[in-house]
Amino acid sequence: MSDSAFSFLGRTLRRRSFLRVAGATAASSALVLAGCSDDDDEVVAPTTPANTLIFANGTSGVLNYLYLLEQLQAAFYQKAVDAFPSDFTAEDKAAFIDLRDHEVIHRETLKYTLGVLSSAYDANLTTPLAFKFESFTLSTRTGAYTAARTLKEISVAAYNGAPKLLVVDNATGSHVTYLKLLTKMASVEARHAAFVRDQLQPNSFAAPDAVGAAGLDTVKTPVEVVALIAPYVPVTLDASFLPTT
Amino acid sequence: MNLFKIISELEKVDPEIMDRLTHRRSALTALGDISKKMALAAAPIAIGSAFNKAMGQNNLSTVPAVLNYALLLERLEYSFYDQALKAPTLTVPLTGAARTAIETIRAHEQAHVTLLTTALGSQADPAPNFDFGTTAFATYDSFLTFAQAFEDTGVRAYKGQAVTIKTAGNPNNVLQTALQIHSVEARHAAHIRYMRRGVTAGNQTTIMPWIVNAEANGAPAPVYGAGNPSATFPAEDNLAQGGITDLTTALGATYTAADVSAAFDEGLDSTTVTTIARSVVKF
């Protein structure tokens, strides 16, 4: 797919052609692609290495990015719930079940939203991504909450950084719908973060490593976030095409 | 509160504020890059500078009034925690880790107040007296009930203004900064709620760090009720999200209303927020 090979095509045709190729590849070699660009002025990935999940420029890419983050978290809590640490109290168990349920609902809501856009990155995958939690110690309460804290802080920072990346579409007002949805989940993620931090270390709900002296919470870009979650995801993540402002 | 309120109020005074802000890209960049490029101490100055530049050719006398209005709401929260920490009735129960937690939250509110007062400079209004009445600090649980109400209302207030900021010219740097405050409010709310589960507060273990249905847990019901218009600002027991009419059954699985409602927080309009505040505080 060199530029010269399809430079005679219009931008829209270029993208459709590209996605068709990408989709066909996905069926045979686990190649995945996250959505198409909402913005005709932006380019899509010039090449698509195997086993790489590329978040395309535009709103669908942003939503796929958060969808993956919710998939990761839901899978984490499901794994913990499937085999609770032996020293988990009844309260711990109930809390983790709540957290699992909230994340599954977030995941499914984003999946529905992406389905409407026909751009869920995993729509054509025969088997979902198998996330890797081997680096966590899920057999102990401390290990489980430490893992939860790690993922929650990433999530809070991601949700603080993502809404501004939604592409304004005044024709449909879609950005309003998505912004409302994301901010409704963002504060719940922050509630979760405060809770799991407190369980690990009392009163650390908003410790200086999370909330700075100016009273502002953490924020991270998609590129920063995918680097942090890379150890838990079985494919290479590329967020470099997502909007940055 | 804070930036959401500022933007909202600026718009009332100057409907074209968003255009002004958007065109002042350098000013907005200063706002958005606070965490990365600027010392934290300089943040209030940067924000004040952004607004002053944006309003440079307009009636400057209205700017302090708007900023002072936002400051009023932040001062309310700070004053609430400050009075609690000094209340003789709370000396015994509010000790140890509980006192430390409230001091942490007070420090955050103070930081937000500092953000606004520094932006206003010499034009900042003197702090008014806030009268929280006879019940707010009467008992440990009463104090925490009020705290829960203020924090959960704070989360709703910020969220309620997010769309306004995003749609009115897309000043994304302001949006990000505001969301960074929004999630801090949510952390506070979660911790306050967790404190209410403790022995000192009466083992109220039905209270979760997240909002289940529209349960008020003793706080004023409007804190968790619908705003105006209710279609835009539904109550906290809302089950319709992202264009899905009823999330409990619509996605191929069954989820409880408690889980669905807890998985999403709802925004609230500024009029309803103000009415709630006035219902429990005299100022």
PDB file of C-alpha atoms in Angstrom, chain A residues 91 94-95 97-99 101-109 112-113 152-153 156 159-168 170 175-177 179-181 183-188 190-195 197-199 202-207 210-219 221 224 245, chain B residues 34-36 40 43 96-98 100-101 104-105 108 111-112 115 152 155 159 162-163 166-167 170 172-173 175-177 179-184 186-191 193-194 197 205 208-211 231-232 234 238 240-244 247 251 255-256 258-260 262-267:
ATOM      1  CA  GLU A  91     -16.307  -6.888  52.312  1.00  0.00           C
ATOM      2  CA  ALA A  94     -18.410  -7.715  47.705  1.00  0.00           C
ATOM      3  CA  ALA A  95     -16.404  -4.674  46.632  1.00  0.00           C
ATOM      4  CA  ILE A  97     -17.825  -7.936  42.575  1.00  0.00           C
ATOM      5  CA  ASP A  98     -19.199  -4.384  42.456  1.00  0.00           C
ATOM      6  CA  LEU A  99     -16.069  -3.183  40.664  1.00  0.00           C
ATOM      7  CA  ASP A 101     -19.931  -5.285  37.501  1.00  0.00           C
ATOM      8  CA  HIS A 102     -19.279  -1.571  36.990  1.00  0.00           C
ATOM      9  CA  GLU A 103     -16.435  -2.271  34.575  1.00  0.00           C
ATOM     10  CA  VAL A 104     -18.441  -4.835  32.627  1.00  0.00           C
ATOM     11  CA  ILE A 105     -21.251  -2.290  32.287  1.00  0.00           C
ATOM     12  CA  HIS A 106     -18.759   0.368  31.142  1.00  0.00           C
ATOM     13  CA  ARG A 107     -17.249  -2.079  28.671  1.00  0.00           C
ATOM     14  CA  GLU A 108     -20.577  -3.158  27.241  1.00  0.00           C
ATOM     15  CA  THR A 109     -21.843   0.413  26.989  1.00  0.00           C
ATOM     16  CA  TYR A 112     -22.627  -0.740  22.067  1.00  0.00           C
ATOM     17  CA  THR A 113     -21.551   2.811  21.248  1.00  0.00           C
ATOM     18  CA  LYS A 152      -7.347   2.507  38.458  1.00  0.00           C
ATOM     19  CA  GLU A 153      -4.802   5.306  38.480  1.00  0.00           C
ATOM     20  CA  VAL A 156      -8.450   8.068  36.040  1.00  0.00           C
ATOM     21  CA  TYR A 159     -10.413   9.608  31.456  1.00  0.00           C
ATOM     22  CA  ASN A 160      -9.122  13.060  32.414  1.00  0.00           C
ATOM     23  CA  GLY A 161      -7.189  13.281  29.182  1.00  0.00           C
ATOM     24  CA  ALA A 162      -9.568  11.687  26.674  1.00  0.00           C
ATOM     25  CA  PRO A 163     -12.670  13.940  26.595  1.00  0.00           C
ATOM     26  CA  LYS A 164     -10.809  16.867  25.074  1.00  0.00           C
ATOM     27  CA  LEU A 165      -9.748  14.585  22.210  1.00  0.00           C
ATOM     28  CA  LEU A 166     -13.320  13.968  21.068  1.00  0.00           C
ATOM     29  CA  VAL A 167     -13.718  15.529  17.666  1.00  0.00           C
ATOM     30  CA  VAL A 168     -16.374  18.227  17.612  1.00  0.00           C
ATOM     31  CA  ASN A 170     -21.577  20.142  15.072  1.00  0.00           C
ATOM     32  CA  HIS A 175     -19.311  14.734  20.611  1.00  0.00           C
ATOM     33  CA  VAL A 176     -21.878  15.924  23.147  1.00  0.00           C
ATOM     34  CA  THR A 177     -23.257  12.413  23.530  1.00  0.00           C
ATOM     35  CA  LEU A 179     -18.573  13.623  26.286  1.00  0.00           C
ATOM     36  CA  LYS A 180     -21.535  13.115  28.594  1.00  0.00           C
ATOM     37  CA  LEU A 181     -20.976   9.373  28.567  1.00  0.00           C
ATOM     38  CA  THR A 183     -17.559  12.142  32.138  1.00  0.00           C
ATOM     39  CA  LYS A 184     -20.283  10.043  33.762  1.00  0.00           C
ATOM     40  CA  MET A 185     -17.849   7.127  33.865  1.00  0.00           C
ATOM     41  CA  ALA A 186     -14.800   9.255  34.712  1.00  0.00           C
ATOM     42  CA  SER A 187     -15.975  10.210  38.192  1.00  0.00           C
ATOM     43  CA  VAL A 188     -16.944   6.609  38.942  1.00  0.00           C
ATOM     44  CA  ALA A 190     -12.129   8.176  40.427  1.00  0.00           C
ATOM     45  CA  ARG A 191     -14.416   6.825  43.162  1.00  0.00           C
ATOM     46  CA  HIS A 192     -13.030   3.357  42.468  1.00  0.00           C
ATOM     47  CA  ALA A 193      -9.466   4.665  42.583  1.00  0.00           C
ATOM     48  CA  ALA A 194     -10.020   6.338  45.945  1.00  0.00           C
ATOM     49  CA  PHE A 195     -11.571   3.169  47.324  1.00  0.00           C
ATOM     50  CA  ARG A 197      -6.138   3.109  47.400  1.00  0.00           C
ATOM     51  CA  ASP A 198      -7.761   3.371  50.825  1.00  0.00           C
ATOM     52  CA  GLN A 199      -7.932  -0.410  51.096  1.00  0.00           C
ATOM     53  CA  PRO A 202      -5.633   4.076  54.712  1.00  0.00           C
ATOM     54  CA  ASN A 203      -6.170   7.725  53.783  1.00  0.00           C
ATOM     55  CA  SER A 204      -4.297   7.477  50.493  1.00  0.00           C
ATOM     56  CA  PHE A 205      -7.496   8.221  48.503  1.00  0.00           C
ATOM     57  CA  ALA A 206      -5.985  11.398  47.089  1.00  0.00           C
ATOM     58  CA  ALA A 207      -2.332  11.152  48.081  1.00  0.00           C
ATOM     59  CA  ALA A 210      -2.395  11.256  42.540  1.00  0.00           C
ATOM     60  CA  VAL A 211      -3.497  14.789  43.438  1.00  0.00           C
ATOM     61  CA  GLY A 212      -0.845  17.466  43.283  1.00  0.00           C
ATOM     62  CA  ALA A 213      -0.370  20.561  45.402  1.00  0.00           C
ATOM     63  CA  ALA A 214      -2.547  22.590  43.036  1.00  0.00           C
ATOM     64  CA  GLY A 215      -5.494  20.318  43.809  1.00  0.00           C
ATOM     65  CA  LEU A 216      -5.491  18.817  40.323  1.00  0.00           C
ATOM     66  CA  ASP A 217      -5.758  15.096  39.575  1.00  0.00           C
ATOM     67  CA  THR A 218      -3.484  13.136  37.249  1.00  0.00           C
ATOM     68  CA  VAL A 219      -3.894  13.328  33.492  1.00  0.00           C
ATOM     69  CA  THR A 221      -2.219  11.159  27.040  1.00  0.00           C
ATOM     70  CA  GLU A 224       1.420   7.555  27.817  1.00  0.00           C
ATOM     71  CA  THR A 245      -5.272  18.302  21.402  1.00  0.00           C
TER      72      THR A 245
ATOM     73  CA  ILE B  34      -0.208  23.722  33.561  1.00  0.00           C
ATOM     74  CA  SER B  35       0.796  20.275  34.662  1.00  0.00           C
ATOM     75  CA  LYS B  36       3.591  19.847  32.192  1.00  0.00           C
ATOM     76  CA  LEU B  40       2.142  24.547  40.010  1.00  0.00           C
ATOM     77  CA  ALA B  43      -1.105  27.999  37.619  1.00  0.00           C
ATOM     78  CA  GLY B  96      -6.498  10.274  63.995  1.00  0.00           C
ATOM     79  CA  ALA B  97      -6.892   9.118  60.421  1.00  0.00           C
ATOM     80  CA  ALA B  98     -10.298  10.790  60.116  1.00  0.00           C
ATOM     81  CA  THR B 100      -5.956  13.668  58.654  1.00  0.00           C
ATOM     82  CA  ALA B 101      -8.352  12.845  55.821  1.00  0.00           C
ATOM     83  CA  THR B 104      -6.223  16.594  53.189  1.00  0.00           C
ATOM     84  CA  ILE B 105      -9.570  17.478  51.666  1.00  0.00           C
ATOM     85  CA  HIS B 108      -7.395  20.602  48.219  1.00  0.00           C
ATOM     86  CA  ALA B 111      -5.720  25.004  46.654  1.00  0.00           C
ATOM     87  CA  HIS B 112      -8.799  25.638  44.545  1.00  0.00           C
ATOM     88  CA  LEU B 115      -6.286  29.248  42.250  1.00  0.00           C
ATOM     89  CA  ASP B 152     -21.398  14.521  45.591  1.00  0.00           C
ATOM     90  CA  VAL B 155     -19.014  16.146  41.292  1.00  0.00           C
ATOM     91  CA  LYS B 159     -19.967  17.297  35.219  1.00  0.00           C
ATOM     92  CA  ALA B 162     -18.612  19.828  30.759  1.00  0.00           C
ATOM     93  CA  VAL B 163     -20.785  19.908  27.659  1.00  0.00           C
ATOM     94  CA  LYS B 166     -16.805  21.442  25.008  1.00  0.00           C
ATOM     95  CA  THR B 167     -19.517  22.811  22.720  1.00  0.00           C
ATOM     96  CA  ASN B 170     -14.128  23.670  22.169  1.00  0.00           C
ATOM     97  CA  ASN B 172     -10.152  21.830  25.378  1.00  0.00           C
ATOM     98  CA  ASN B 173      -7.451  22.966  27.734  1.00  0.00           C
ATOM     99  CA  LEU B 175     -12.003  21.176  29.817  1.00  0.00           C
ATOM    100  CA  GLN B 176      -9.027  19.100  30.858  1.00  0.00           C
ATOM    101  CA  THR B 177      -8.165  21.271  33.836  1.00  0.00           C
ATOM    102  CA  LEU B 179     -11.940  17.434  34.692  1.00  0.00           C
ATOM    103  CA  GLN B 180      -8.798  17.183  36.800  1.00  0.00           C
ATOM    104  CA  ILE B 181     -10.722  18.968  39.554  1.00  0.00           C
ATOM    105  CA  HIS B 182     -13.851  16.917  38.864  1.00  0.00           C
ATOM    106  CA  SER B 183     -12.069  13.634  39.622  1.00  0.00           C
ATOM    107  CA  VAL B 184     -10.582  15.061  42.818  1.00  0.00           C
ATOM    108  CA  ALA B 186     -15.067  12.251  43.231  1.00  0.00           C
ATOM    109  CA  ARG B 187     -12.122  10.949  45.265  1.00  0.00           C
ATOM    110  CA  HIS B 188     -13.250  13.100  48.188  1.00  0.00           C
ATOM    111  CA  ALA B 189     -16.820  11.863  47.857  1.00  0.00           C
ATOM    112  CA  ALA B 190     -15.725   8.231  47.807  1.00  0.00           C
ATOM    113  CA  HIS B 191     -13.597   8.642  50.907  1.00  0.00           C
ATOM    114  CA  ARG B 193     -18.729   7.841  52.004  1.00  0.00           C
ATOM    115  CA  TYR B 194     -16.284   5.185  53.147  1.00  0.00           C
ATOM    116  CA  ARG B 197     -19.137   2.961  57.119  1.00  0.00           C
ATOM    117  CA  THR B 205     -22.188  -0.367  55.829  1.00  0.00           C
ATOM    118  CA  MET B 208     -20.807   2.589  49.267  1.00  0.00           C
ATOM    119  CA  PRO B 209     -18.054   4.854  47.846  1.00  0.00           C
ATOM    120  CA  TRP B 210     -20.208   5.072  44.725  1.00  0.00           C
ATOM    121  CA  ILE B 211     -23.804   6.273  44.422  1.00  0.00           C
ATOM    122  CA  ALA B 231     -33.859  15.012  30.374  1.00  0.00           C
ATOM    123  CA  THR B 232     -30.378  16.551  30.357  1.00  0.00           C
ATOM    124  CA  PRO B 234     -31.453  12.984  35.218  1.00  0.00           C
ATOM    125  CA  ASN B 238     -30.850   6.909  35.781  1.00  0.00           C
ATOM    126  CA  ALA B 240     -30.437   5.177  30.276  1.00  0.00           C
ATOM    127  CA  GLN B 241     -26.908   5.815  29.006  1.00  0.00           C
ATOM    128  CA  GLY B 242     -25.293   6.405  25.635  1.00  0.00           C
ATOM    129  CA  GLY B 243     -28.551   6.112  23.717  1.00  0.00           C
ATOM    130  CA  ILE B 244     -29.518   2.871  25.452  1.00  0.00           C
ATOM    131  CA  LEU B 247     -29.057  -0.703  30.474  1.00  0.00           C
ATOM    132  CA  LEU B 251     -27.123  -5.387  26.192  1.00  0.00           C
ATOM    133  CA  TYR B 255     -27.534  -6.094  35.242  1.00  0.00           C
ATOM    134  CA  THR B 256     -29.073  -4.829  38.462  1.00  0.00           C
ATOM    135  CA  ALA B 258     -28.003  -0.789  41.598  1.00  0.00           C
ATOM    136  CA  ASP B 259     -24.968  -1.701  39.482  1.00  0.00           C
ATOM    137  CA  VAL B 260     -26.051   0.282  36.429  1.00  0.00           C
ATOM    138  CA  ALA B 262     -23.549   3.122  40.380  1.00  0.00           C
ATOM    139  CA  ALA B 263     -21.511   2.738  37.194  1.00  0.00           C
ATOM    140  CA  PHE B 264     -22.505   6.238  36.048  1.00  0.00           C
ATOM    141  CA  ASP B 265     -22.608   9.576  37.881  1.00  0.00           C
ATOM    142  CA  GLU B 266     -24.991  12.264  36.631  1.00  0.00           C
ATOM    143  CA  GLY B 267     -24.452  15.967  36.011  1.00  0.00           C
TER     144      GLY B 267
END
